[in-house]
């Protein structure tokens, strides 16, 4: 039977896992890595590169590459890659497709079904866009699950008989999610989830960048406009410095010049772990809001939390650990690699869906992360004000859930009601997210006060369906809410799938050669002018050999290129770890 794979479709990296022999296992890509950079590149001949090879290409030909497109899920933003334009679901589908190829190469069977994870705080549009991306990649998307829920599933799977409350904190590149969970005799109950969609590891880097520029008498925003190369390079070095502080007490940050170059004369700013932690305090403080909100919604006191589980690359920050430990009185845990735990949990969810015997004693329940409701008008004496948000399903209600509310018309002989559906926590709809609308028409004539019933059904994928019913006429109305780029009919999706299938992927077993080519191209700009010619001619031979089909020539060219690289003091890592 073809297995269901579990996929963590990340902003920075994506991973794929499968449940096999009673446990989840990560699948390696063509380069032998479990992390596939979420980067897509289009070569001049239209062939598509995904992952490490695309990441290399991005250094020399950024205009041909797209990355960080998860941020645009649920919008109609288009990104240009070379002369082609792609939406975020299309680019995501290319990453998914590449993971699908890797899974098929590993398992030796066709893989058709997937569980895909999304940040808990993804709204309805973003979830639909993710599901669409899966379909464009040729998957049947069996379930969209929240990333912290997936992480919790990994921990719950390995510690099933425990009886405790866990807090999952997921600090990724751009988002922060908190989930409170209870494990009880194999039942994993998500109690509450909350988050902040504008806070992530990148803000920590940016704060360091901003601080260093300040030391130079510069302001980040204006400098970014006037000296973009300098800021881009400084961001790179600050990112590295931040990561080094995980195992070093002191780092030095070189300050690039206006062209983004780091010369021997470049100023070096020392940053100690303490200074860094101090500088990050305002960001650390912001972590507390979502943590306390989840605890409040779950009606649990901070002392009842037995374990704090870390997910996401940015939880490697020491200052975050120390801060959380100090505030909550429990040490954050990293029993599982914070990069891998979400994909592993998605595979556990896949096992639950395929009723694998290894999980037949496990049950999981999740909650809906946002409040869902409709716009209403309120009467104040004879004054009528519209624009108010009336909740129908409150946040952190266990899903799947179906709830009804009764509303009535406000005008005499009102024939139609436009039911506007929103998601969010504000009392005014203008501050919430519009999800779509449903027209309830054919209402019987009469005085104001004709009743109609509105039913919201929120499924386990976190996708909302809205129905209305008019008791006086017996008429029913229903809609699956949609928005522009995901409002495709089944036929349109099928058509889009066909189009995406026409995309030619660079052959998987030759990706490594492509990556070597791109790696060397990057070095061309880095080696001293003296060595440039030698490197370039070795690259030319390699490029010719790649397309020659002559095995002997190919092997000799590769050997020759690797020798030139090592003479110049570079090492191309053909397996994991190459950056
Ligand atoms: P996403 O799920 O959003 O793709 P990840 O979980 O991969 O994000 O986390 C990416 C973030 O983790 C980046 O902001 C990166 O700077 C940060 N990060 C990765 N490694 C480290 C480290 N050793 N120390 C601090 N931050 C790190
Ligand atoms: Mg993540």
mmCIF file with all atom_site columns, C-alpha atoms and ligand atoms in Angstrom, residues 8-13 15 70 117 119 147 170-173 175 311-313 338-339 342, ligand 2:
data_model
loop_
_atom_site.group_PDB
_atom_site.id
_atom_site.type_symbol
_atom_site.label_atom_id
_atom_site.label_alt_id
_atom_site.label_comp_id
_atom_site.label_asym_id
_atom_site.label_entity_id
_atom_site.label_seq_id
_atom_site.pdbx_PDB_ins_code
_atom_site.Cartn_x
_atom_site.Cartn_y
_atom_site.Cartn_z
_atom_site.occupancy
_atom_site.B_iso_or_equiv
_atom_site.pdbx_formal_charge
_atom_site.auth_seq_id
_atom_site.auth_comp_id
_atom_site.auth_asym_id
_atom_site.auth_atom_id
_atom_site.pdbx_PDB_model_num
ATOM   1  C  CA  . UNK A 1 8   ? 6.910  20.130 7.117  1.00 0.00 ? 8   UNK A CA  1
ATOM   2  C  CA  . UNK A 1 9   ? 6.714  22.840 4.460  1.00 0.00 ? 9   UNK A CA  1
ATOM   3  C  CA  . UNK A 1 10  ? 8.934  25.464 6.088  1.00 0.00 ? 10  UNK A CA  1
ATOM   4  C  CA  . UNK A 1 11  ? 9.824  29.030 5.215  1.00 0.00 ? 11  UNK A CA  1
ATOM   5  C  CA  . UNK A 1 12  ? 13.508 28.193 5.222  1.00 0.00 ? 12  UNK A CA  1
ATOM   6  C  CA  . UNK A 1 13  ? 13.672 24.414 4.949  1.00 0.00 ? 13  UNK A CA  1
ATOM   7  C  CA  . UNK A 1 15  ? 11.289 18.005 5.346  1.00 0.00 ? 15  UNK A CA  1
ATOM   8  C  CA  . UNK A 1 70  ? 5.678  30.879 2.539  1.00 0.00 ? 70  UNK A CA  1
ATOM   9  C  CA  . UNK A 1 117 ? 1.891  21.136 8.367  1.00 0.00 ? 117 UNK A CA  1
ATOM   10 C  CA  . UNK A 1 119 ? 1.877  27.373 11.487 1.00 0.00 ? 119 UNK A CA  1
ATOM   11 C  CA  . UNK A 1 147 ? 3.118  22.625 13.244 1.00 0.00 ? 147 UNK A CA  1
ATOM   12 C  CA  . UNK A 1 170 ? 7.867  27.125 18.143 1.00 0.00 ? 170 UNK A CA  1
ATOM   13 C  CA  . UNK A 1 171 ? 10.118 30.012 17.153 1.00 0.00 ? 171 UNK A CA  1
ATOM   14 C  CA  . UNK A 1 172 ? 10.805 29.801 13.439 1.00 0.00 ? 172 UNK A CA  1
ATOM   15 C  CA  . UNK A 1 173 ? 12.242 32.338 11.042 1.00 0.00 ? 173 UNK A CA  1
ATOM   16 C  CA  . UNK A 1 175 ? 6.612  33.337 13.391 1.00 0.00 ? 175 UNK A CA  1
ATOM   17 C  CA  . UNK A 1 311 ? 10.563 23.655 18.081 1.00 0.00 ? 311 UNK A CA  1
ATOM   18 C  CA  . UNK A 1 312 ? 12.024 25.788 15.307 1.00 0.00 ? 312 UNK A CA  1
ATOM   19 C  CA  . UNK A 1 313 ? 15.572 26.819 14.555 1.00 0.00 ? 313 UNK A CA  1
ATOM   20 C  CA  . UNK A 1 338 ? 13.954 21.230 16.721 1.00 0.00 ? 338 UNK A CA  1
ATOM   21 C  CA  . UNK A 1 339 ? 14.305 21.201 12.926 1.00 0.00 ? 339 UNK A CA  1
ATOM   22 C  CA  . UNK A 1 342 ? 7.467  18.758 13.066 1.00 0.00 ? 342 UNK A CA  1
HETATM 23 MG MG1 . LIG B 2 .   ? 9.078  25.482 11.059 1.00 0.00 ? 2   LIG B MG1 1
#
